[in-house]
Coordinates of C-alpha atoms in Angstrom, one line a residue:
F1 CA -76.7 6.4 33.1
N2 CA -80.3 7.8 31.9
V3 CA -80.9 11.4 31.5
F4 CA -82.4 11.6 34.5
A5 CA -79.9 9.3 36.8
I6 CA -77.7 12.3 35.5
A7 CA -79.7 15.4 35.7
A8 CA -80.9 13.9 40.0
V9 CA -77.3 13.8 40.5
I10 CA -76.4 17.1 39.2
A11 CA -79.4 18.4 41.5
T12 CA -78.2 16.7 44.3
V13 CA -74.9 18.0 44.2
T14 CA -75.5 21.4 43.2
A15 CA -77.9 21.2 46.4
A16 CA -75.0 19.9 48.7
T17 CA -73.4 23.1 47.3
V18 CA -75.9 25.8 48.1
T19 CA -76.0 24.2 51.5
L20 CA -72.2 24.9 52.3
Q21 CA -72.3 28.7 50.5
L22 CA -74.6 29.4 52.8
K23 CA -73.4 31.3 56.1
E24 CA -75.1 30.6 60.0
A25 CA -76.9 33.3 61.5
P26 CA -76.6 34.5 64.9
Q27 CA -78.6 33.5 67.9
F28 CA -80.9 36.1 68.7
Y29 CA -83.1 35.8 72.4
N30 CA -86.4 37.4 73.4
S31 CA -86.4 40.3 75.6
P32 CA -87.1 40.1 79.7
D33 CA -91.2 41.2 78.8
C34 CA -92.2 38.8 76.3
P35 CA -94.3 35.7 77.1
S36 CA -93.2 32.4 77.6
I37 CA -94.4 30.1 75.2
T38 CA -93.7 26.2 75.8
N39 CA -92.3 24.7 72.8
T40 CA -93.0 20.7 73.0
E41 CA -90.6 19.7 70.0
D42 CA -92.1 16.1 70.4
D43 CA -95.7 17.5 69.4
P44 CA -95.0 20.2 67.2
N45 CA -99.1 20.9 66.4
G46 CA -100.4 19.7 70.5
E47 CA -102.2 22.4 71.5
S48 CA -99.6 23.2 74.2
S49 CA -96.9 23.8 71.1
I50 CA -95.7 27.2 70.4
F51 CA -96.9 26.0 66.9
C52 CA -100.1 26.6 67.7
S53 CA -99.5 29.6 70.6
D54 CA -101.9 32.4 70.0
Q55 CA -99.2 34.2 72.0
A56 CA -96.6 33.8 68.8
V57 CA -96.3 35.0 66.2
H58 CA -97.0 33.0 62.9
V59 CA -95.7 33.8 59.9
A60 CA -96.0 32.1 56.3
V61 CA -93.0 32.2 53.3
T62 CA -92.9 30.3 50.9
L63 CA -89.9 28.0 49.9
D64 CA -88.1 26.8 46.6
S65 CA -84.4 26.7 45.3
A66 CA -84.5 29.2 43.0
Y67 CA -85.4 32.3 45.9
I68 CA -83.9 30.3 48.7
R69 CA -81.3 33.1 49.6
G70 CA -84.3 35.8 49.3
S71 CA -86.3 33.3 52.2
M72 CA -83.3 33.6 54.4
A73 CA -82.7 37.3 54.0
V74 CA -86.7 37.7 55.2
I75 CA -85.9 35.1 57.9
L76 CA -82.9 37.1 59.3
S77 CA -84.5 39.9 58.6
V78 CA -87.6 39.3 60.6
L79 CA -85.5 38.1 63.7
Q80 CA -83.4 40.9 63.8
H81 CA -86.2 43.3 63.9
S82 CA -88.1 41.2 66.3
S83 CA -88.2 42.3 70.1
C84 CA -89.9 38.3 70.7
P85 CA -87.4 36.1 68.8
Q86 CA -88.1 33.2 69.8
N87 CA -91.9 33.5 69.4
I88 CA -91.9 34.0 66.0
V89 CA -92.9 30.6 64.2
F90 CA -92.4 30.5 60.5
H91 CA -94.4 28.1 58.3
F92 CA -92.0 26.7 55.2
V93 CA -94.7 26.0 51.8
T94 CA -92.7 24.4 49.0
S95 CA -93.6 22.5 46.2
A96 CA -94.2 18.3 46.5
A97 CA -92.0 18.0 43.9
A98 CA -89.3 19.7 45.9
N99 CA -86.5 18.1 47.9
V100 CA -87.9 19.0 51.2
S101 CA -85.4 17.4 53.4
F102 CA -82.3 19.1 51.1
L103 CA -84.7 22.8 52.4
H104 CA -85.0 21.4 56.0
A105 CA -81.2 21.2 56.4
T106 CA -80.5 24.2 54.7
I107 CA -82.7 26.6 56.9
S108 CA -81.6 24.4 60.3
S109 CA -78.0 25.1 59.2
S110 CA -78.2 29.0 59.2
F111 CA -80.8 29.5 61.9
P112 CA -80.1 25.9 64.4
Y113 CA -82.7 27.4 66.6
L114 CA -85.7 28.4 64.6
N115 CA -89.4 27.2 65.3
F116 CA -90.4 26.0 61.7
Q117 CA -92.3 23.6 60.2
I118 CA -92.5 22.6 56.0
Y119 CA -95.5 22.2 54.1
P120 CA -95.7 20.2 50.5
F121 CA -98.2 22.1 48.4
D122 CA -99.1 20.1 45.6
D123 CA -98.8 22.3 42.3
A124 CA -101.5 19.9 40.7
S125 CA -104.3 21.6 42.7
V126 CA -103.7 24.4 41.0
S127 CA -101.5 24.1 37.7
R128 CA -104.7 23.0 36.3
L129 CA -106.3 27.0 37.2
I130 CA -103.2 29.0 36.4
S131 CA -103.5 31.0 32.9
T132 CA -99.8 32.5 31.3
S133 CA -99.5 35.9 32.3
I134 CA -97.1 38.7 31.0
R135 CA -94.5 36.7 33.2
S136 CA -93.7 33.5 33.2
A137 CA -91.9 34.0 36.8
L138 CA -95.7 34.9 37.9
D139 CA -96.8 31.6 37.0
C140 CA -94.8 29.2 39.1
P141 CA -97.8 27.4 41.4
L142 CA -96.3 28.3 44.1
N143 CA -96.9 31.9 43.8
Y144 CA -100.9 30.5 44.4
A145 CA -99.8 28.8 47.5
R146 CA -101.0 31.8 49.9
S147 CA -104.7 31.1 48.5
Y148 CA -104.2 27.5 50.0
L149 CA -102.9 28.6 53.7
A150 CA -106.0 27.7 55.2
N151 CA -105.8 24.3 54.4
L152 CA -102.0 24.0 54.7
L153 CA -101.4 25.6 57.9
P154 CA -103.0 23.4 61.2
L155 CA -105.8 23.6 62.3
C156 CA -104.6 25.8 65.7
V157 CA -102.9 28.6 64.1
T158 CA -106.4 31.2 63.7
R159 CA -103.5 34.3 62.4
V160 CA -100.5 34.6 60.4
V161 CA -98.8 36.9 58.8
Y162 CA -97.8 36.2 54.5
L163 CA -94.5 37.5 52.9
D164 CA -93.3 36.9 49.8
S165 CA -89.4 35.8 49.3
D166 CA -88.0 39.2 48.2
L167 CA -88.5 41.6 51.0
I168 CA -86.9 42.8 54.0
L169 CA -88.1 44.0 57.4
V170 CA -86.8 46.9 59.5
D171 CA -89.2 46.7 62.1
D172 CA -90.6 44.9 64.8
I173 CA -93.1 42.0 62.9
A174 CA -95.5 41.9 65.9
K175 CA -96.7 45.6 64.7
L176 CA -97.6 43.8 62.2
A177 CA -98.9 41.1 63.4
A178 CA -101.1 42.6 65.9
T179 CA -103.1 45.0 63.2
P180 CA -107.1 44.8 64.1
L181 CA -109.1 43.2 61.9
G182 CA -112.4 44.4 63.1
D183 CA -115.2 42.1 63.3
N184 CA -115.4 40.2 60.1
S185 CA -112.7 41.2 58.0
V186 CA -110.2 38.7 56.6
L187 CA -107.5 39.9 56.3
A188 CA -105.1 43.6 55.7
A189 CA -102.8 44.9 53.9
P190 CA -101.5 48.6 52.6
Q191 CA -103.7 49.2 49.6
Y192 CA -103.0 52.0 47.2
C193 CA -106.3 53.8 46.2
N194 CA -104.0 56.5 43.7
A195 CA -103.4 53.6 41.5
N196 CA -105.5 52.8 38.2
F197 CA -107.7 49.5 39.6
T198 CA -109.1 49.1 36.2
S199 CA -105.8 48.2 34.5
Y200 CA -105.7 45.2 36.3
F201 CA -108.6 43.6 34.4
T202 CA -109.4 43.9 30.9
T203 CA -112.0 45.0 28.8
T204 CA -113.6 41.7 28.5
F205 CA -113.9 41.8 32.3
W206 CA -115.8 45.5 32.8
S207 CA -117.5 44.8 29.5
N208 CA -119.2 42.1 31.2
P209 CA -122.0 43.5 34.0
S210 CA -121.9 39.9 35.5
L211 CA -118.2 40.5 36.2
S212 CA -117.8 43.9 36.8
L213 CA -120.8 44.4 39.3
T214 CA -118.9 42.3 41.8
F215 CA -117.2 45.7 42.2
A216 CA -121.1 47.1 43.2
N217 CA -121.3 48.6 46.6
R218 CA -117.4 48.1 47.3
K219 CA -114.3 50.6 46.5
P220 CA -111.7 48.9 45.6
C221 CA -108.3 49.8 45.6
Y222 CA -104.6 47.9 44.8
F223 CA -103.2 45.8 47.7
N224 CA -100.2 44.5 46.8
T225 CA -100.4 40.8 48.0
G226 CA -96.8 39.7 49.1
V227 CA -97.0 41.3 52.8
M228 CA -100.8 40.2 54.4
V229 CA -102.0 40.2 58.1
M230 CA -104.2 36.8 57.4
D231 CA -107.4 35.1 59.7
L232 CA -107.2 31.7 58.7
D233 CA -110.8 31.1 60.9
R234 CA -112.5 33.5 58.7
W235 CA -111.4 32.5 56.3
R236 CA -112.0 28.4 56.4
N237 CA -115.5 29.8 57.3
G238 CA -115.6 31.6 54.0
D239 CA -113.8 29.5 52.2
Y240 CA -112.5 32.2 50.4
T241 CA -110.1 29.4 48.3
T242 CA -113.4 28.1 47.0
K243 CA -114.1 31.8 45.7
I244 CA -110.6 32.4 44.2
E245 CA -110.5 29.1 42.2
E246 CA -114.1 30.7 40.8
W247 CA -112.3 33.2 39.3
M248 CA -109.5 31.2 37.8
E249 CA -111.8 29.3 36.8
I250 CA -113.5 32.1 34.6
Q251 CA -110.4 33.4 33.6
K252 CA -109.4 29.9 31.6
Q253 CA -112.8 30.7 29.3
M254 CA -112.5 34.0 28.4
R255 CA -109.1 36.4 29.7
I256 CA -110.5 38.2 32.2
Y257 CA -106.9 39.6 33.7
E258 CA -103.2 39.9 32.2
L259 CA -101.1 39.5 35.4
G260 CA -101.0 36.0 37.4
S261 CA -102.0 35.2 41.2
L262 CA -102.8 39.3 41.8
P263 CA -106.1 39.9 40.2
P264 CA -108.2 36.6 42.0
F265 CA -107.0 38.0 45.7
L266 CA -108.3 41.3 43.9
L267 CA -111.6 40.3 43.0
V268 CA -112.7 38.6 46.3
F269 CA -111.2 41.0 48.3
A270 CA -111.0 44.2 47.0
G271 CA -112.3 47.2 49.0
N272 CA -113.3 44.4 52.2
I273 CA -109.6 44.8 52.8
V274 CA -108.1 46.3 56.0
P275 CA -105.5 48.8 54.9
V276 CA -102.1 49.1 56.8
D277 CA -99.8 51.9 56.6
H278 CA -97.8 51.9 53.6
R279 CA -94.2 51.9 55.5
W280 CA -95.2 47.5 56.2
N281 CA -95.2 47.7 52.2
Q282 CA -92.3 49.9 50.4
H283 CA -93.3 47.2 47.1
G284 CA -92.1 48.1 43.6
L285 CA -87.9 47.6 44.3
G286 CA -87.7 45.2 42.2
G287 CA -88.6 47.4 39.2
D288 CA -91.3 46.6 36.5
N289 CA -92.2 43.3 35.0
F290 CA -91.0 44.0 31.1
R291 CA -87.2 46.9 31.7
G292 CA -86.2 46.5 35.4
L293 CA -85.7 49.7 35.8
C294 CA -84.2 50.6 39.3
R295 CA -86.8 52.5 41.4
N296 CA -86.9 55.3 44.3
L297 CA -88.6 54.7 47.8
H298 CA -92.0 55.9 48.1
P299 CA -92.4 59.1 50.2
G300 CA -93.1 58.5 54.2
P301 CA -91.5 55.7 57.3
V302 CA -90.3 52.9 55.7
S303 CA -90.8 49.2 58.5
L304 CA -90.4 46.8 55.1
L305 CA -88.4 46.6 51.7
H306 CA -90.0 44.9 48.9
W307 CA -88.5 43.8 45.4
S308 CA -91.1 43.0 43.8
G309 CA -91.3 43.1 39.6
K310 CA -88.8 41.7 37.6
G311 CA -85.4 42.6 39.4
K312 CA -84.4 40.5 42.8
P313 CA -81.3 42.4 44.8
W314 CA -79.1 38.7 44.6
A315 CA -79.5 38.1 41.1
R316 CA -79.0 41.7 40.4
L317 CA -75.7 41.4 43.0
D318 CA -74.6 38.8 41.6
A319 CA -74.6 40.2 38.3
N320 CA -72.5 43.2 39.4
R321 CA -75.3 45.2 38.4
P322 CA -77.3 46.4 41.2
C323 CA -79.8 49.0 41.8
P324 CA -78.7 51.7 44.6
L325 CA -81.3 50.0 46.9
D326 CA -80.4 46.8 46.5
A327 CA -77.6 47.4 49.6
L328 CA -80.0 48.0 51.9
W329 CA -81.1 43.9 51.0
A330 CA -77.0 43.4 51.1
P331 CA -77.1 42.3 54.7
Y332 CA -79.1 40.3 55.1
D333 CA -77.7 38.0 52.6
L334 CA -76.2 35.0 54.1
L335 CA -74.5 33.8 51.0
Q336 CA -70.8 32.6 52.0
T337 CA -68.8 34.4 49.8
P338 CA -65.4 32.2 48.7
F339 CA -62.6 34.7 50.3
V340 CA -62.9 36.5 53.5
L341 CA -60.3 39.2 54.3
D342 CA -59.1 39.9 57.9
S343 CA -59.3 43.0 58.8

């Protein structure tokens, strides 16, 4: 065996182990008043299919081996709190280099009845544009896949809810998906106008009028891109992927921000999004980017808990060093514990 062959064997064994460790989730059924949507399995992208239906709730999530437990918890939390779970379609984006058949089998074994498709994302298409940030995990090409959803998903999908893999819902996602986008807004997200917006960009950016004037006639506020309602038709018509890439090109030349995929979104959309109630993104539960401190919930009601930041609940639970709020994530963890004691 050469080194690469051994690595491939190890990866295969690891993949098989993960598959065996994940439990099958309960099946969830529509309530009687849910619209009936035909699912034509032989033609998943056909116009009559649930994969193209405007009555379905379309959800996009990234998928990789490092965050697989998080993604599975997202799925379970969405289905469990939905009044029409059978009308939800998941669109999973994964690296083109990933083992797609393994990921497909992993999801199918835990959610046999799930409506889903997996879309390989070509890392090379964005990796040349990525600049190093304050945390290496933010530099993963898959973090930038949300900027390419309009290209990756079928043209018949006109609206999607994008969700990060480190969150759970405790409310019906249909409420979030139905957010009105008005006459011309491309996306909706919870925004935070009390945050120091200037801190997301460097002095190089703010001292250059040709750059900073991009926010002229806008009232820009910080918003977290881990929870967004996106109109993909408007995105495609406005060619917003190219607009984001143009800012990333500038960043490669003159360092106008320190974080990863967030600032280009802010540059293009801040001040022009539809604000969503903060209950839909109780973010920052992973602590900060350096020390990983435990965080408390923001005041007010909660529909979605988001472990953005350095600390992920599954890692802290495995290390037996959880933060208090990690106990809210644990019930959605499908990891098969090695020993189960009967009551």
